[in-house]
Amino acid sequence: MLQPVTREFLREAVAVPEARSFVRDVLDAWGVSERCDDVLTCVSELATNVVRHDETHGRSFHVALSGRDGLLRIEVHDASRRHPVIKSPGADSTTGRGLLLVNELSDGWGVEPQDPRGKVVWTEFKIAAAQGVTRPW
């Protein structure tokens, strides 16, 4: 089992590349190299959704990683109760494809409400057993 790791990000555009960098650093520390591009793309899409669509105007959100039994789980926690939905954007649309990508690149994803407020959008990836090397964050 990989020790769960969480980091908080301010709800600003710069948080998207910061979240990607955080996830990449954790994966490197854990010795997880497979599917990194898929994982990082999904992290970007989920973090972007929080930055663009969190109607609560929460000041921050959290990204959490955990892994066990060959499954890597990424969670994005935010203060909004609004559930994201997969859209069908038109060919000329420049937005609306994020969850389509998450759905295609991951081995599963979903949304769970959190008490007393907010939600977790999670995505999972089947991976080989990682080395389990961890760093304190």
PDB file of C-alpha atoms in Angstrom:
ATOM      1  CA  MET A   1       0.000   0.000   0.000  1.00  0.00           C
ATOM      2  CA  LEU A   2       1.218   3.484  -0.850  1.00  0.00           C
ATOM      3  CA  GLN A   3       0.915   6.020   1.947  1.00  0.00           C
ATOM      4  CA  PRO A   4      -1.854   8.526   1.036  1.00  0.00           C
ATOM      5  CA  VAL A   5      -0.640  12.044   0.243  1.00  0.00           C
ATOM      6  CA  THR A   6      -2.733  15.237   0.079  1.00  0.00           C
ATOM      7  CA  ARG A   7      -1.953  18.822  -0.833  1.00  0.00           C
ATOM      8  CA  GLU A   8      -4.059  21.975  -0.787  1.00  0.00           C
ATOM      9  CA  PHE A   9      -4.118  24.425  -3.697  1.00  0.00           C
ATOM     10  CA  LEU A  10      -5.565  27.912  -3.992  1.00  0.00           C
ATOM     11  CA  ARG A  11      -8.450  28.053  -6.448  1.00  0.00           C
ATOM     12  CA  GLU A  12      -6.513  30.005  -9.090  1.00  0.00           C
ATOM     13  CA  ALA A  13      -5.397  29.167 -12.619  1.00  0.00           C
ATOM     14  CA  VAL A  14      -1.795  28.608 -11.475  1.00  0.00           C
ATOM     15  CA  ALA A  15      -3.065  25.714  -9.329  1.00  0.00           C
ATOM     16  CA  VAL A  16      -3.555  23.500 -12.388  1.00  0.00           C
ATOM     17  CA  PRO A  17       0.151  23.200 -13.303  1.00  0.00           C
ATOM     18  CA  GLU A  18       1.003  23.140  -9.582  1.00  0.00           C
ATOM     19  CA  ALA A  19      -1.329  20.155  -9.078  1.00  0.00           C
ATOM     20  CA  ARG A  20       0.238  18.371 -12.060  1.00  0.00           C
ATOM     21  CA  SER A  21       3.715  18.972 -10.657  1.00  0.00           C
ATOM     22  CA  PHE A  22       2.669  17.731  -7.207  1.00  0.00           C
ATOM     23  CA  VAL A  23       1.206  14.531  -8.660  1.00  0.00           C
ATOM     24  CA  ARG A  24       4.276  13.952 -10.843  1.00  0.00           C
ATOM     25  CA  ASP A  25       6.557  14.378  -7.797  1.00  0.00           C
ATOM     26  CA  VAL A  26       4.520  11.896  -5.747  1.00  0.00           C
ATOM     27  CA  LEU A  27       4.459   9.354  -8.569  1.00  0.00           C
ATOM     28  CA  ASP A  28       8.232   9.727  -8.955  1.00  0.00           C
ATOM     29  CA  ALA A  29       8.722   9.215  -5.199  1.00  0.00           C
ATOM     30  CA  TRP A  30       6.528   6.115  -5.316  1.00  0.00           C
ATOM     31  CA  GLY A  31       8.362   4.704  -8.330  1.00  0.00           C
ATOM     32  CA  VAL A  32       5.235   4.822 -10.495  1.00  0.00           C
ATOM     33  CA  SER A  33       6.161   5.552 -14.092  1.00  0.00           C
ATOM     34  CA  GLU A  34       3.465   3.839 -16.104  1.00  0.00           C
ATOM     35  CA  ARG A  35       0.419   5.768 -17.296  1.00  0.00           C
ATOM     36  CA  CYS A  36       1.884   9.067 -16.058  1.00  0.00           C
ATOM     37  CA  ASP A  37       0.648  11.004 -19.074  1.00  0.00           C
ATOM     38  CA  ASP A  38      -2.896   9.694 -18.578  1.00  0.00           C
ATOM     39  CA  VAL A  39      -2.802  10.446 -14.837  1.00  0.00           C
ATOM     40  CA  LEU A  40      -1.460  13.969 -15.345  1.00  0.00           C
ATOM     41  CA  THR A  41      -4.001  14.747 -18.059  1.00  0.00           C
ATOM     42  CA  CYS A  42      -6.827  13.678 -15.754  1.00  0.00           C
ATOM     43  CA  VAL A  43      -5.422  15.719 -12.863  1.00  0.00           C
ATOM     44  CA  SER A  44      -5.272  18.762 -15.143  1.00  0.00           C
ATOM     45  CA  GLU A  45      -8.874  18.302 -16.248  1.00  0.00           C
ATOM     46  CA  LEU A  46     -10.247  17.790 -12.732  1.00  0.00           C
ATOM     47  CA  ALA A  47      -8.278  20.721 -11.288  1.00  0.00           C
ATOM     48  CA  THR A  48      -9.380  22.923 -14.191  1.00  0.00           C
ATOM     49  CA  ASN A  49     -13.011  22.030 -13.472  1.00  0.00           C
ATOM     50  CA  VAL A  50     -12.636  23.231  -9.884  1.00  0.00           C
ATOM     51  CA  VAL A  51     -10.898  26.460 -10.900  1.00  0.00           C
ATOM     52  CA  ARG A  52     -13.488  27.265 -13.591  1.00  0.00           C
ATOM     53  CA  HIS A  53     -16.736  25.899 -12.195  1.00  0.00           C
ATOM     54  CA  ASP A  54     -16.754  25.931  -8.379  1.00  0.00           C
ATOM     55  CA  GLU A  55     -19.764  28.179  -7.821  1.00  0.00           C
ATOM     56  CA  THR A  56     -19.113  28.336  -4.060  1.00  0.00           C
ATOM     57  CA  HIS A  57     -16.013  30.403  -4.731  1.00  0.00           C
ATOM     58  CA  GLY A  58     -14.168  28.285  -2.187  1.00  0.00           C
ATOM     59  CA  ARG A  59     -10.675  29.550  -1.639  1.00  0.00           C
ATOM     60  CA  SER A  60      -8.965  26.228  -2.102  1.00  0.00           C
ATOM     61  CA  PHE A  61      -9.207  22.592  -3.128  1.00  0.00           C
ATOM     62  CA  HIS A  62      -7.262  19.442  -2.295  1.00  0.00           C
ATOM     63  CA  VAL A  63      -5.642  16.793  -4.450  1.00  0.00           C
ATOM     64  CA  ALA A  64      -5.079  13.405  -2.823  1.00  0.00           C
ATOM     65  CA  LEU A  65      -3.255  10.314  -4.092  1.00  0.00           C
ATOM     66  CA  SER A  66      -3.361   6.799  -2.734  1.00  0.00           C
ATOM     67  CA  GLY A  67      -2.612   3.367  -4.041  1.00  0.00           C
ATOM     68  CA  ARG A  68      -3.101  -0.275  -3.171  1.00  0.00           C
ATOM     69  CA  ASP A  69      -3.437  -3.628  -4.858  1.00  0.00           C
ATOM     70  CA  GLY A  70      -2.340  -2.309  -8.258  1.00  0.00           C
ATOM     71  CA  LEU A  71      -4.783   0.606  -8.248  1.00  0.00           C
ATOM     72  CA  LEU A  72      -3.787   4.283  -8.157  1.00  0.00           C
ATOM     73  CA  ARG A  73      -6.516   6.651  -6.961  1.00  0.00           C
ATOM     74  CA  ILE A  74      -6.520  10.413  -7.488  1.00  0.00           C
ATOM     75  CA  GLU A  75      -9.094  12.541  -5.663  1.00  0.00           C
ATOM     76  CA  VAL A  76      -9.930  16.215  -6.095  1.00  0.00           C
ATOM     77  CA  HIS A  77     -11.853  17.647  -3.139  1.00  0.00           C
ATOM     78  CA  ASP A  78     -13.698  20.968  -3.461  1.00  0.00           C
ATOM     79  CA  ALA A  79     -16.406  22.919  -1.653  1.00  0.00           C
ATOM     80  CA  SER A  80     -19.071  22.673  -4.356  1.00  0.00           C
ATOM     81  CA  ARG A  81     -21.960  20.194  -4.185  1.00  0.00           C
ATOM     82  CA  ARG A  82     -22.503  20.496  -7.944  1.00  0.00           C
ATOM     83  CA  HIS A  83     -21.674  17.237  -9.704  1.00  0.00           C
ATOM     84  CA  PRO A  84     -19.765  17.407 -12.975  1.00  0.00           C
ATOM     85  CA  VAL A  85     -21.299  15.708 -15.989  1.00  0.00           C
ATOM     86  CA  ILE A  86     -19.888  14.464 -19.261  1.00  0.00           C
ATOM     87  CA  LYS A  87     -20.870  16.832 -22.058  1.00  0.00           C
ATOM     88  CA  SER A  88     -21.191  16.419 -25.792  1.00  0.00           C
ATOM     89  CA  PRO A  89     -19.441  19.502 -27.139  1.00  0.00           C
ATOM     90  CA  GLY A  90     -19.818  20.509 -30.744  1.00  0.00           C
ATOM     91  CA  ALA A  91     -16.930  20.237 -33.173  1.00  0.00           C
ATOM     92  CA  ASP A  92     -16.283  23.994 -32.902  1.00  0.00           C
ATOM     93  CA  SER A  93     -16.477  24.116 -29.104  1.00  0.00           C
ATOM     94  CA  THR A  94     -13.237  24.924 -27.296  1.00  0.00           C
ATOM     95  CA  THR A  95     -14.396  23.565 -23.913  1.00  0.00           C
ATOM     96  CA  GLY A  96     -16.414  20.718 -22.467  1.00  0.00           C
ATOM     97  CA  ARG A  97     -14.136  17.772 -23.189  1.00  0.00           C
ATOM     98  CA  GLY A  98     -12.470  17.367 -19.775  1.00  0.00           C
ATOM     99  CA  LEU A  99     -14.619  14.583 -18.388  1.00  0.00           C
ATOM    100  CA  LEU A 100     -14.671  12.868 -21.771  1.00  0.00           C
ATOM    101  CA  LEU A 101     -10.888  12.642 -21.452  1.00  0.00           C
ATOM    102  CA  VAL A 102     -11.069  11.441 -17.848  1.00  0.00           C
ATOM    103  CA  ASN A 103     -13.610   8.814 -18.861  1.00  0.00           C
ATOM    104  CA  GLU A 104     -11.442   7.575 -21.736  1.00  0.00           C
ATOM    105  CA  LEU A 105      -8.019   7.697 -20.075  1.00  0.00           C
ATOM    106  CA  SER A 106      -8.817   6.287 -16.628  1.00  0.00           C
ATOM    107  CA  ASP A 107     -10.092   2.916 -15.495  1.00  0.00           C
ATOM    108  CA  GLY A 108     -12.956   4.539 -13.610  1.00  0.00           C
ATOM    109  CA  TRP A 109     -14.122   7.777 -12.107  1.00  0.00           C
ATOM    110  CA  GLY A 110     -16.960   9.084 -10.003  1.00  0.00           C
ATOM    111  CA  VAL A 111     -18.258  11.718  -7.615  1.00  0.00           C
ATOM    112  CA  GLU A 112     -18.948  11.391  -3.894  1.00  0.00           C
ATOM    113  CA  PRO A 113     -20.640  14.057  -1.747  1.00  0.00           C
ATOM    114  CA  GLN A 114     -18.759  15.107   1.391  1.00  0.00           C
ATOM    115  CA  ASP A 115     -20.211  16.229   4.714  1.00  0.00           C
ATOM    116  CA  PRO A 116     -20.789  18.878   5.754  1.00  0.00           C
ATOM    117  CA  ARG A 117     -20.243  20.304   2.267  1.00  0.00           C
ATOM    118  CA  GLY A 118     -18.471  19.727  -0.987  1.00  0.00           C
ATOM    119  CA  LYS A 119     -17.595  16.687  -3.036  1.00  0.00           C
ATOM    120  CA  VAL A 120     -14.767  14.461  -4.155  1.00  0.00           C
ATOM    121  CA  VAL A 121     -14.250  13.699  -7.823  1.00  0.00           C
ATOM    122  CA  TRP A 122     -12.050  10.629  -8.072  1.00  0.00           C
ATOM    123  CA  THR A 123     -10.367   8.721 -10.848  1.00  0.00           C
ATOM    124  CA  GLU A 124      -8.522   5.413 -10.737  1.00  0.00           C
ATOM    125  CA  PHE A 125      -5.794   3.760 -12.794  1.00  0.00           C
ATOM    126  CA  LYS A 126      -4.680   0.143 -12.849  1.00  0.00           C
ATOM    127  CA  ILE A 127      -0.904   0.057 -12.391  1.00  0.00           C
ATOM    128  CA  ALA A 128       1.773  -2.479 -11.563  1.00  0.00           C
ATOM    129  CA  ALA A 129       2.793  -2.645  -7.927  1.00  0.00           C
ATOM    130  CA  ALA A 130       4.904   0.415  -7.105  1.00  0.00           C
ATOM    131  CA  GLN A 131       8.061   0.436  -5.039  1.00  0.00           C
ATOM    132  CA  GLY A 132       6.263   2.152  -2.168  1.00  0.00           C
ATOM    133  CA  VAL A 133       9.042   4.659  -1.527  1.00  0.00           C
ATOM    134  CA  THR A 134       7.533   7.744   0.055  1.00  0.00           C
ATOM    135  CA  ARG A 135       8.725  11.173   1.076  1.00  0.00           C
ATOM    136  CA  PRO A 136       7.161  13.327   3.786  1.00  0.00           C
ATOM    137  CA  TRP A 137       5.090  16.057   2.140  1.00  0.00           C
TER     138      TRP A 137
END
